[in-house]
Amino acid sequence: MWCFVISLLVGVLLVIRISQCVGPQMYGLEGDWRIKNFNGSISLQGKVPGCVHFALFQQGVIKDPYYRFNDLEYRWIGLDNWSYSRTFALPSNISTWQKVNLVCEGMDTVATIILNDVTVGKTNNMFLRYVFDITNLVKEDNFIQVAFLSAISYASQQSAAHTAYTVPPECPPPVQKGECHVNFIRKEQCSFSWDWGPSFPTQGIWRDIRIEAYNICTLTYLTVTPFYVKNDHQWGLEIEAFFEVVCSESVDSNATISIPELKTKETQKIQLLPGESSSVLRVTVDKNIPVDLWWPNGHGNQTGYNMMVQFYFDENYIIERSTKVYFRTVELVQENITGSSGLSFYFKINDLPIFLKGSNWIPADSFQERVTTFSLERLLQSAVDANMNALRVWGGGIYEQEEFYNRCNELGIMIWQDFMFACALYPTDKDFIESVRDEVTHQIRRLKSHPSIIIWSGNNENEAAIAKNWYNISSHKQIYTNDYVTLYVNNIQEIVQAKDKSRPYITSSPTNGEESVQEHWIAENPYDNRYGDTHYYNYTKDCWNWTEFPKTRFASEYGFQSWPSFNTLQKISIPEDWSYYSTLSEHRQHHLKGNKEMMSQAEIHYHLPHSADPVQNFKDMVYLTQVMQAQCIKVQTEFYRRSRSEIVNKLGHTMGALYWQLNDIWQAPSWASIEYGGKWKMLHYFAKNFFAPILPVGFEEDETLYIYGISDLHIDWRMVLMINVYQWYSLEPVCVRATEYLTIKAGSAISIYKETVASLLERCSSCTRQSCVVTFYLQVYGQQYGPTNHHFLSSLKDAVGLEKPQLNATVNHQGEAFTITVQTTGIAPFVWLDVGDIAGRFEDNGFLMLQKTKEVTFYPWEPTSTAELTKALKVHSLLDIY
C-alpha cells in the first residue's frame, strides 16, 4: 500500500513525500461542491476552499460584489443560510483502518456537518481546526453536507442570549454600513464592516477539508523552536510533536532528526500515550559548525536549513515531516532609560536592537480565495521594496495563510501578530472562553515555528477602549475590566506562556506594557508616551508640524487617508460617480467626515483643484489626497526615526514606526499605501525613501534648521552632507554647501547639521522662505549614498516663483524593465508617473524634480511593451492641477 506523508508546518512549501509503507492516508475534499440557499431557490456549483459570495459571482448569479453599491445590494446573501454538499468515493479498504477522521482546517463559521445522513459535528469558530471521528460512518461511496447558519443571525442570537449585561459595541457606526454583534462570533471581525472596508459576512469552507485514515497514530502538529545557550555558545532546537494515538496502550517510536547542512543527525526514543499525546525532542548543533542566523530585512540574510523528522513505529509504519528551520532570538526590552521616566519598548533580534520600519496588514480581500500566490507575493515584496522590515497583522482580520508567514520568513519581514480581537469588548461565558482557548492553542501550534513572528499581542485597542470609556461603560467598568483580564490574561496569556516561551506577549496594542501590568492590566492612559506602544491619529492639526506628534517609545499605528487612483476606482464605478461629492464617493467613505478631513488637511499647504471639467477635477482631487497623505506620513515617520537615540523633555528613544495601513481590502478611500490590486500610492514611494537604511532628515525648531543623520547600518560611516538651496523658478541651485566628513553612528539618529533659517536665507542671496527650497543628501567618496531629501520653508500654496513647467517622458526597453526618461523646463513638485492599468511599479515616483532630466526605471509585474507603456504613460506634477 502507498502512504502519503504530508508536511504542514514551518517550511516554505507544502511537501508531500510518497513512500512504500503503511501510514496515514489523506483524501482531499477540495474542488467542486453543490451550494444551495435555505429554501433551495438557488443551487449552483462552487469551489472549495471558497465562500458563497464568490461562488455566486463566478457562476454569474451576482455581479462583482465590489461594484458600486453591491455591498448593500447583496446583503441578502449574508442573511440567508447556505449549505455545501458533495459525494465522494473512498477505497474499498477504508473500513480496515483503525481511525478515520474528517479534518476541517477552516469553517466559516457556524455549521452543522452531516455525513451519510448522520450529524458528525458542529463548528462556530472560523479560526479553529476541527477534527471529527467518522470511523464508523464512512464507506466507499459517501455524501457529505455542511449546513451553515447566517453569521449575522448567529451573532444576534448569541448577543440576545447574553442577558446579564450588554457587551458593547452592539453595532458599528452607521457610516460603516455594517452588521451588529460581531464580537459574539469568532469570525473575521472586519467582515461585518470597518472604517476602511465593506460588510460581507461570508459563509463557506474557507480552508482545506480532507479525510484522514490511519492506524496506530497520526501527527497533528510539529513545532520547532530555536534556542541559544550563551554559556556554551551553542544553538539547539526544541521540536515538539503532537499526535493522536488510536491504540489503547502506549506506543513506542524512534524519532530521527536530520539537518544535513549542519551535519546534525540524532535518533531519540519517545513514548506516546493513548489519545492526544505529545513529545519534546531537543537537538543541539555542534558548536564547531557555523550557524547562519535569520535576520530582518536590511540586517542580514534569512538563512534556513532543511530538516527531516522521521518517526519509526515499526518497519512498516513511518511518519515523516520535511520542514525549514531558522535560528534567531527575539527579546522585547522594557527597562529604565537614563534621563527619562518610564520604560523602553524595543526589540532585540539576535541581541541587536532593531528599529521596526513598516506598516499594518489587513485582510487582502473580503473573499480569501481571491488572495492568490501572485497577489500575496506582490504585496509582501512591495513591503520589502519600500525598505520595510516589519508588518503588524492586525487583530480585526484573520490569522493569515501559511504561505504568508513562509514568505515573510524568506523576505525578512518581522510579524507583530495580534490575536483576532479588535475594537470591542467580548463575552467571557464558558463556551466562548473554551472556543477561544482552543483557537489560541491551535494558532500557536500552527504558527510558532515561523521566525518572522516576533511577538503575540492579545488584541487591538481594547485596553484603550475600557480606559478611555469608548462605550460609556464607566458605571460598570469593573465588570468589563474583569472580563478583559479573564480573556487576555487568565486565558490567552496563560496559554501563550505555557506553549510558546520563545517570544514575548503583550495583552493589547496600544498598551503601556509592564506599566499596564502594574496598573492591573488597564492603564489609566494606555497612550502614555513613556511606555509601550501608541496609536495616534489627528486629522485636524497641521501634519507638517512635527511638534504635534507624540514622542513615543514605539508608534504602532498612525496615518492619514487618501483616495486610490482613478484607474482603480474606474473598475467599480460609472461616470456619474466621478465626483468627490458623488453618492458613491460618500458611500465608499466609511470614516466619519473622512472626505472633508482630507480636503481640509490638503488645504493647509496646497491650493485645491479648480478644473472646469468635473471629471478632471475629481482626478486632480484624488491625486492631491495622495500628495497630502504622502507628505504627512513622511513628516511623522521621519520624526519617529530621528527620535530613536535622544531623550528630549524626558521623552524619546522611539524604536518603531508602523504606519496604518499597508494594503486595501477593496477600492475605497483609506489609510493604505498600496491600492486594492497592488498599485503603489504616492505614500508607498515615499516610504521607500523615509525607510531607507541611511537617511538625512531636516526639520525646524525655534527658527533653526536641523539635519539628522539616521542609520540602520551595523557599522559607523564617514560621510559628507551636501546641502543645496534652489529658488523655485530655477533648476540651478542658488547656493551649495558641503560639510566636513561626519561620522554617522551605527544604529543611531544624531544631529549632523544646524543653521538658523535667517542665516541660510542670508547666505543664499535673494532667498526668502517663500521663494526657496532646501535639499540635502549624503556622500561617500564623492558618490551619493541613500536618497535625496528636502525641506519646504513654506507651504507650497505660498511658494513664490513656482511656475507650471513643461513635462514630457519617453520609454525605452532595458532588459526585463523599462527606463522612463522624464524632462522638465522647471522645478516640479510631486511629479507623478502613471501607466494606468499596466501592473508594475516605478523605481521612484511623486518626486521633487530639480534636474532637467531624470531617469526612472519601471518594473512590470506582467508582460508589456514599449509601445503599450508609451501609450499609457501620463506624467504631471502638483502644478498641473491648477
PDB file of N, CA, C and O in Angstrom, residues 174 178 229 513 793:
ATOM      1  N   PRO A 174     -23.074  54.037  11.884  1.00  0.00           N
ATOM      2  CA  PRO A 174     -23.869  53.971  10.646  1.00  0.00           C
ATOM      3  C   PRO A 174     -23.058  54.217   9.374  1.00  0.00           C
ATOM      4  O   PRO A 174     -23.358  53.638   8.327  1.00  0.00           O
ATOM      5  N   GLY A 178     -22.605  48.487   8.322  1.00  0.00           N
ATOM      6  CA  GLY A 178     -22.268  47.116   8.655  1.00  0.00           C
ATOM      7  C   GLY A 178     -23.320  46.388   9.457  1.00  0.00           C
ATOM      8  O   GLY A 178     -24.442  46.876   9.653  1.00  0.00           O
ATOM      9  N   VAL A 229      22.265  28.694  23.877  1.00  0.00           N
ATOM     10  CA  VAL A 229      22.856  28.593  25.210  1.00  0.00           C
ATOM     11  C   VAL A 229      24.099  29.485  25.224  1.00  0.00           C
ATOM     12  O   VAL A 229      25.136  29.139  24.644  1.00  0.00           O
ATOM     13  N   GLY A 513       2.539  48.251  28.355  1.00  0.00           N
ATOM     14  CA  GLY A 513       3.430  47.136  28.629  1.00  0.00           C
ATOM     15  C   GLY A 513       3.491  46.801  30.104  1.00  0.00           C
ATOM     16  O   GLY A 513       2.464  46.549  30.744  1.00  0.00           O
ATOM     17  N   LEU A 793      10.390  75.374   3.117  1.00  0.00           N
ATOM     18  CA  LEU A 793      10.480  76.506   4.040  1.00  0.00           C
ATOM     19  C   LEU A 793       9.152  77.223   4.217  1.00  0.00           C
ATOM     20  O   LEU A 793       8.989  78.042   5.127  1.00  0.00           O
TER      21      LEU A 793
END
